[in-house]
Short mmCIF file of C-alpha atoms in Angstrom, two decimals:
data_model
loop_
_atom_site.label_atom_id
_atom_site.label_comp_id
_atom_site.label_asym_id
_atom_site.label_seq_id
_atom_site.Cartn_x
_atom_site.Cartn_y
_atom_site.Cartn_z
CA UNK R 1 34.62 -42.18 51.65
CA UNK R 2 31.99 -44.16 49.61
CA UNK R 3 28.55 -44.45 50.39
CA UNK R 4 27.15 -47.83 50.02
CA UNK R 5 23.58 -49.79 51.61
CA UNK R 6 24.33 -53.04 52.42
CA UNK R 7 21.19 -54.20 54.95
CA UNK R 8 21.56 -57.74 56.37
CA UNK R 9 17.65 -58.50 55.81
CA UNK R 10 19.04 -59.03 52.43
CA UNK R 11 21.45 -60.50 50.37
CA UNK R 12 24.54 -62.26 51.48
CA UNK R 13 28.27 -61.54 51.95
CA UNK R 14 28.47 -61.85 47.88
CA UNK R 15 26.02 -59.56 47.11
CA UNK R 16 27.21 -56.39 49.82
CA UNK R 17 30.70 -56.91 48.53
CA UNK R 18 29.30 -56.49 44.96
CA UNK R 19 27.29 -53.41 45.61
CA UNK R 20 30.04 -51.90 47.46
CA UNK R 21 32.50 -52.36 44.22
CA UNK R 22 29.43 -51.08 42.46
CA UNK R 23 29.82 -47.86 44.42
CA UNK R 24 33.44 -47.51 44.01
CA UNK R 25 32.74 -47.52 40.48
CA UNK R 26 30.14 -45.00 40.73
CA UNK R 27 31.41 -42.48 42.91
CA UNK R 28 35.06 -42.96 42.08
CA UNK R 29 36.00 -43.92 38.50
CA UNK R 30 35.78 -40.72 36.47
CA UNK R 31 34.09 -41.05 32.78
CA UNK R 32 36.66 -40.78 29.82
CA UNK R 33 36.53 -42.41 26.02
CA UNK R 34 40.65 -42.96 26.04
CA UNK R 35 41.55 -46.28 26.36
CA UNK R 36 45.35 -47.71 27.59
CA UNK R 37 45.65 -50.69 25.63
CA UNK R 38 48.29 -51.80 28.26
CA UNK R 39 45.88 -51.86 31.05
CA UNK R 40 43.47 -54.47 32.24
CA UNK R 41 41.50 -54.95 35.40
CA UNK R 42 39.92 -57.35 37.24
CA UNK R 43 36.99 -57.42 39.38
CA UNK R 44 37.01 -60.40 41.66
CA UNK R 45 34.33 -61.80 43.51
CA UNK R 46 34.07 -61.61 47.88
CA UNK R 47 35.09 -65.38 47.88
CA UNK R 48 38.56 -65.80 46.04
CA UNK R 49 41.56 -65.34 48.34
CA UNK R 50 44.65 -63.05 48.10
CA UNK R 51 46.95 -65.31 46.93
CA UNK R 52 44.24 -66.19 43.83
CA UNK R 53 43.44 -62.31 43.08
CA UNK R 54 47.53 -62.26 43.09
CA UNK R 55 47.81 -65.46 40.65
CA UNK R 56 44.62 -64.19 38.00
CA UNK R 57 46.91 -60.40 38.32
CA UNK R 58 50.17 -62.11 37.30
CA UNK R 59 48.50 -64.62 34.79
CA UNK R 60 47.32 -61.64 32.68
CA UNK R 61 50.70 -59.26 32.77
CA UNK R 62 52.34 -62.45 31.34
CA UNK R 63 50.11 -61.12 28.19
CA UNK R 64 52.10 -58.03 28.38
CA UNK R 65 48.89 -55.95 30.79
CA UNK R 66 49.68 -53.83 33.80
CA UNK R 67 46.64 -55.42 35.55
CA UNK R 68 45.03 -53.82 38.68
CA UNK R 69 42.50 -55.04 40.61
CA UNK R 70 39.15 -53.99 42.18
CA UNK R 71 39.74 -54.25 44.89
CA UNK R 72 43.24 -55.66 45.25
CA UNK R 73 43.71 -58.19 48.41
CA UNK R 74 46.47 -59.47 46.50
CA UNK R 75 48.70 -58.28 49.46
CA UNK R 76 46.70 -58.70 52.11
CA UNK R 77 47.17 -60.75 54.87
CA UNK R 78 50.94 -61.11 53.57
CA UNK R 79 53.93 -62.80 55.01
CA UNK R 80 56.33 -59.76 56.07
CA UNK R 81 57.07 -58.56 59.71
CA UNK R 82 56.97 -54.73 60.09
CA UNK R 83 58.44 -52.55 62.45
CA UNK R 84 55.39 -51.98 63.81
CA UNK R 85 51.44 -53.37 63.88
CA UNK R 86 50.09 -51.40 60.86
CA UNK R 87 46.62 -49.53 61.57
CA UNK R 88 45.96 -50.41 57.91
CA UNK R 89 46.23 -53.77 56.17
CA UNK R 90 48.81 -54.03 53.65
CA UNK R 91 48.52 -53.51 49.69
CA UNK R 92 45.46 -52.03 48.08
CA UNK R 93 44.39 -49.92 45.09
CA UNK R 94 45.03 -46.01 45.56
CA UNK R 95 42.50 -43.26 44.73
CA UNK R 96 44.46 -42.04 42.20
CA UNK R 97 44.43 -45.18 40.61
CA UNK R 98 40.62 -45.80 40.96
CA UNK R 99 39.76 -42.72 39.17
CA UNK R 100 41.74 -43.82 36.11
CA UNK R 101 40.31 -47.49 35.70
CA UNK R 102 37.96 -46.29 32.84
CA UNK R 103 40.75 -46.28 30.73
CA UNK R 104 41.47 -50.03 31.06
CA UNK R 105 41.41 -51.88 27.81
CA UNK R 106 40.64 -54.93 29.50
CA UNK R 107 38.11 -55.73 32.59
CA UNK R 108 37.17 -58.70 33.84
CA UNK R 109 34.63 -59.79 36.18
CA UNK R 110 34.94 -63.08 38.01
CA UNK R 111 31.83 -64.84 39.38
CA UNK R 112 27.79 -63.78 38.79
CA UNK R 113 28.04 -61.75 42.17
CA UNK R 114 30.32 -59.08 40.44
CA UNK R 115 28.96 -59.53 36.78
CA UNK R 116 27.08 -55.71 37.01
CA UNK R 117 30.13 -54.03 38.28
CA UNK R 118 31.37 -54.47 34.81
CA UNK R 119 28.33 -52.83 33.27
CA UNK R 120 28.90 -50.29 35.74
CA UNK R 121 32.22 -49.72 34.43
CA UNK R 122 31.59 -49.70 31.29
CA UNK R 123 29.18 -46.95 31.54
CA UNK R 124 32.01 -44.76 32.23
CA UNK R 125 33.75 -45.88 28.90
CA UNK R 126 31.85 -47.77 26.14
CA UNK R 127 35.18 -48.70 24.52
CA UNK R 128 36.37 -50.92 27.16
CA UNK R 129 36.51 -54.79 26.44
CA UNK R 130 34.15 -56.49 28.77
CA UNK R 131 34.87 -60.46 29.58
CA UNK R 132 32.90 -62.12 32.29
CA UNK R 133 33.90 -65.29 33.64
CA UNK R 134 31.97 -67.35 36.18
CA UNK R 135 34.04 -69.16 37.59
CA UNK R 136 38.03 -69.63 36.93
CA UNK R 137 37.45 -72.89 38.62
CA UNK R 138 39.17 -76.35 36.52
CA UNK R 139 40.39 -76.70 32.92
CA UNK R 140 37.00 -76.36 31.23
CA UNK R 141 36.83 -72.61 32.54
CA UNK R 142 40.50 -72.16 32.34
CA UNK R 143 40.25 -72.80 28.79
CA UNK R 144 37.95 -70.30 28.52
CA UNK R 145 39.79 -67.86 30.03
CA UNK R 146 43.33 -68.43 28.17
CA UNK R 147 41.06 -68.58 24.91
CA UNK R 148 39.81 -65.08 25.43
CA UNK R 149 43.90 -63.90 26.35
CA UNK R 150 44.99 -65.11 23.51
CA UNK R 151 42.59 -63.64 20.69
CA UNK R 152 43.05 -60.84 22.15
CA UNK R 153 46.71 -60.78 21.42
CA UNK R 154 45.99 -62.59 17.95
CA UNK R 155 48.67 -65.39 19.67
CA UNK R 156 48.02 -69.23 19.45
CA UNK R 157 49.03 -70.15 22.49
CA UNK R 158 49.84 -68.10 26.21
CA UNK R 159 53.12 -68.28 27.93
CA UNK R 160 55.18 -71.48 28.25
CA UNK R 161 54.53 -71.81 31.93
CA UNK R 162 50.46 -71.72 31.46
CA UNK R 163 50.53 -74.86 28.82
CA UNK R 164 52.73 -76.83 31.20
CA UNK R 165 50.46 -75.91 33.96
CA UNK R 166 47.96 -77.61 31.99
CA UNK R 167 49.30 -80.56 31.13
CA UNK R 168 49.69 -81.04 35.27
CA UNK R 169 46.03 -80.08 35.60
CA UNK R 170 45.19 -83.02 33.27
CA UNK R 171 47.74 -85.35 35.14
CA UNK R 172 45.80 -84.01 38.76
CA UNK R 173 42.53 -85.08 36.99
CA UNK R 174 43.77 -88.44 36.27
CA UNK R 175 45.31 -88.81 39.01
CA UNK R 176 42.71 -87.72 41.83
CA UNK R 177 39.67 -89.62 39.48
CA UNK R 178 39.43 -93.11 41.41
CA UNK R 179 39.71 -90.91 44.50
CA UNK R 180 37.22 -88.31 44.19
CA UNK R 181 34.99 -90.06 41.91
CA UNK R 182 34.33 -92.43 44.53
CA UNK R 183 32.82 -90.28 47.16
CA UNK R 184 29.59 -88.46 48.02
CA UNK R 185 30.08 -84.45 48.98
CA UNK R 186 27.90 -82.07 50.34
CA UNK R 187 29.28 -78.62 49.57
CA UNK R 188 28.07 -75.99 51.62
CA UNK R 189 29.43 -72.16 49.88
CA UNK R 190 28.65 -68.93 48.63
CA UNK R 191 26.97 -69.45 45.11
CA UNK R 192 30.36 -68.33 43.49
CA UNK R 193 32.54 -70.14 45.34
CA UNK R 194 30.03 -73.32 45.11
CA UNK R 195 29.93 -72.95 41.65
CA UNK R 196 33.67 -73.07 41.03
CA UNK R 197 34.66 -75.95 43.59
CA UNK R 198 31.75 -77.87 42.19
CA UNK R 199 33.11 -77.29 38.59
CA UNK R 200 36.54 -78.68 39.77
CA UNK R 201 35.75 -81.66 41.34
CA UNK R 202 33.52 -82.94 39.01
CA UNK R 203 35.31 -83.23 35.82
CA UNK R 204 37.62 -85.34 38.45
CA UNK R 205 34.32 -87.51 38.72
CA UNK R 206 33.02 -86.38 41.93
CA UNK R 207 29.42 -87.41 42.73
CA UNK R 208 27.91 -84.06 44.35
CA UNK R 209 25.01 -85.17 46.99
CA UNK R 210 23.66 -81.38 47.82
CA UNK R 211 25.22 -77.78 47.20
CA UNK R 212 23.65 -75.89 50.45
CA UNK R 213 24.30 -71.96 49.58
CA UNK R 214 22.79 -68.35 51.30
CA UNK R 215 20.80 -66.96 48.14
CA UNK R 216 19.55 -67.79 44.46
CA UNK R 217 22.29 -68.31 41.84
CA UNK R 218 20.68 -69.92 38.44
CA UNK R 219 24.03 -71.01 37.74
CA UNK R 220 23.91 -73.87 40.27
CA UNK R 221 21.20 -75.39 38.40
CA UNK R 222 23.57 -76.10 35.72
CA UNK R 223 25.64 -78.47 38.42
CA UNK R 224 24.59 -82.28 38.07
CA UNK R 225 23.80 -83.23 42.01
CA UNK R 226 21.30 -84.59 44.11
CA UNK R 227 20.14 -81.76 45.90
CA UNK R 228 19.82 -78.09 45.67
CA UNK R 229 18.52 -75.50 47.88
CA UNK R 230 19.46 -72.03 50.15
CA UNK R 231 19.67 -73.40 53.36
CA UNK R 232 21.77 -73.53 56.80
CA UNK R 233 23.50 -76.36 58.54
CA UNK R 234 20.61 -78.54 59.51
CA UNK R 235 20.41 -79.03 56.32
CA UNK R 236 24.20 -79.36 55.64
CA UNK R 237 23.61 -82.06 58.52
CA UNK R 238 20.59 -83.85 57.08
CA UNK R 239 22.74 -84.71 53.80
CA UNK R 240 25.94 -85.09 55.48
CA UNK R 241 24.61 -88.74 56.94
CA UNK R 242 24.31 -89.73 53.47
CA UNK R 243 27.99 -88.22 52.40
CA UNK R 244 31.44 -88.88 52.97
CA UNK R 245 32.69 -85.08 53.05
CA UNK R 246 31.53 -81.36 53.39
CA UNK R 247 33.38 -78.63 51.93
CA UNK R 248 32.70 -75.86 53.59
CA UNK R 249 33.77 -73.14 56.34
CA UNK R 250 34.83 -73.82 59.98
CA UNK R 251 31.31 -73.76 61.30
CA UNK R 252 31.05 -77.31 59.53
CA UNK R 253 33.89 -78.43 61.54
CA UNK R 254 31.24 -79.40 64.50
CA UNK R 255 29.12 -81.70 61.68
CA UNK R 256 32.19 -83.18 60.06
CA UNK R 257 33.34 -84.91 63.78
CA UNK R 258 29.61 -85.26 65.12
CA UNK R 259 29.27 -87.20 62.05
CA UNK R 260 32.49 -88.87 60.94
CA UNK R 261 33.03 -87.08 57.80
CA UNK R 262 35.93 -85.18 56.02
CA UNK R 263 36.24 -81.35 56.33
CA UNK R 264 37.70 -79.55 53.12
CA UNK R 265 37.27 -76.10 54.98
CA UNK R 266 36.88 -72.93 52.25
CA UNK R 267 34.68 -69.93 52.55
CA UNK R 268 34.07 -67.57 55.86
CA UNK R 269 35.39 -67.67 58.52
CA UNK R 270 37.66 -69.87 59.01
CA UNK R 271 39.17 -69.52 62.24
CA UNK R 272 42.15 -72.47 62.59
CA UNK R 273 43.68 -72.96 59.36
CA UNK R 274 47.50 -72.03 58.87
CA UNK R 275 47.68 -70.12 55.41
CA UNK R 276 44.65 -70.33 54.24
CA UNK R 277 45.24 -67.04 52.37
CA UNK R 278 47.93 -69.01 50.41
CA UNK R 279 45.61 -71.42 49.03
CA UNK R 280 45.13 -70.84 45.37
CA UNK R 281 42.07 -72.75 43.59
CA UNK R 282 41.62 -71.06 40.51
CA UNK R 283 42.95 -71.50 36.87
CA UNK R 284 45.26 -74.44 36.01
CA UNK R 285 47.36 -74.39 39.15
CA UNK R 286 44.93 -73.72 41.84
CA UNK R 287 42.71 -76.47 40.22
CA UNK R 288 45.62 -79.08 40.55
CA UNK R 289 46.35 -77.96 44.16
CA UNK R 290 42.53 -78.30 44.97
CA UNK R 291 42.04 -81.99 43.45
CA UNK R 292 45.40 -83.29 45.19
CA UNK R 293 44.68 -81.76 48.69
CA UNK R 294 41.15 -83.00 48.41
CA UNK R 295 42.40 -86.39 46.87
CA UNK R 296 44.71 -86.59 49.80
CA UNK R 297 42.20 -85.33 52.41
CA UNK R 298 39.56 -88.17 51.58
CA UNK R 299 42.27 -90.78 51.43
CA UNK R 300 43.58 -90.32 54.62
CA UNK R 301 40.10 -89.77 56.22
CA UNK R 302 39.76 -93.32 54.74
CA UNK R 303 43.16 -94.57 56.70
CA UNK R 304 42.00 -93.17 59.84
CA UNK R 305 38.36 -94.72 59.73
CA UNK R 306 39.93 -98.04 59.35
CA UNK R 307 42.17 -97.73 62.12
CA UNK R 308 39.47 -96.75 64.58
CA UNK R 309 39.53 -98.56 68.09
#
């Protein structure tokens, strides 16, 4: 058992999940000065999905890492049929393994919510290698990312597979830019999931009319759009009149047809998508998958306007 106090006068569902990896950290991961330089870790943020904590894992081992995750929902929600319903959810991190993280060579932390479980991890070894990544969100932080990879392997370029995923990233950008570029969205997200669809979209040339998000992230006043503020869905619906799509969670779902407008549904809950555990938006491939379904979403919200009777 770990002890954690998450109140819900405070905060949002970012900053509890933080504090509770926090106290895994704390209470768990035992202080050492070894290091396994064939270990890395990642510490993901509350918002990115199995299948993405799955995709970062297997991104890094193609450096040559045994990566874990904390915590790993890489298997969660998983396609298999067991002989029985499970009274636990599939995959995870053991104990065992938790205790042992402060040996990892590598950590990384994924999105501001998470950025001082890394501190807190590296209080338990000062030789670890600390990389902190806001968002893995489009090519510009991809880059980033497989730039970090690779010095640290003293190699000039990753794996085959990663460059060609690129060069499809930069055919999705072309691609989805008369699309995308040509419509107003109101995103309404966590601050790190926000932050990484709104990096996405607009090197495709989207035109962001208002990010609506739960608490303060400075980060979001790096992001070119019209509006910015912590709000709720009045005020998701006040700029949605002015918009031609919201990306947010299902509760938009009730603006989108009152209004008209497209639905890209991400975040919590949502409570009718097929798969959504599946869908990957991070790094080179996610990115592509993210402009083409939203590329494809406003286009045929476009069709079905038009054929109104």
């Amino acid at each position: 058992m770990v002890y954690v106090n998450t109140p819900d006068f405070e905060g949002s569902l970012e900053s509890g999940f933080s504090k509770s990896i926090e106290a895994i950290i704390q209470q768990l991961v035992q202080s050492t000065t070894e290091i396994d330089s064939n270990k890395a870790l990642i510490i993901p943020n509350v918002n990115l999905k199995p299948i993405e904590v799955e995709k970062i894992k297997d991104t890094i081992s193609l450096f040559g890492y045994e990566v874990f995750s904390l915590p790993d929902l890489s298997e969660s929600l998983d396609g298999h049929l067991g002989l029985k319903q499970g009274a636990l959810t599939s995959g995870g991190i053991s104990v065992e393994d938790i205790k042992k993280l402060g040996s990892s060579s590598l950590v990384f932390t994924i999105g501001q919510s998470v950025e001082k479980c890394g501190n807190k991890i590296l209080e338990k070894n000062p030789n670890i290698k600390l990389f902190h990544f806001d968002s893995l969100g489009g090519l510009e932080a991809s880059d980033k990312f497989f730039k970090v990879l690779c010095k640290v392997k003293n190699i000039s370029q990753p794996h085959p597979s990663i460059v060609r995923w690129r060069k499809r990233l930069q055919d999705a950008l072309l691609d989805t830019h008369f699309v995308i570029g040509s419509s107003k969205v109101v995103i309404a997200l966590e601050p790190d999931q926000a932050l990484s669809v709104a990096n996405t979209i607009i090197e495709a040339g989207a035109h962001i009319k208002a990010i609506v998000t739960t608490h303060r992230n400075d980060l979001l006043d790096e992001i070119p759009c019209e509006n910015l503020l912590i709000g709720d869905f009045e005020d998701v619906e006040s700029f949605l009149q002015e918009g031609d799509l919201v990306i947010s969670n299902f509760h938009a779902e009730r603006l989108a047809i009152k209004h008209k407008k497209a639905l890209l549904v991400r975040g919590f809950p949502d409570f009718e998508s097929l798969g959504n555990q599946l869908k990957n938006d991070v790094l080179y491939e996610g990115s592509s998958y993210l402009l083409f379904e939203l590329a494809n979403l406003i286009n045929h919200h476009k069709l079905g306007a038009g054929h109104e009777h």
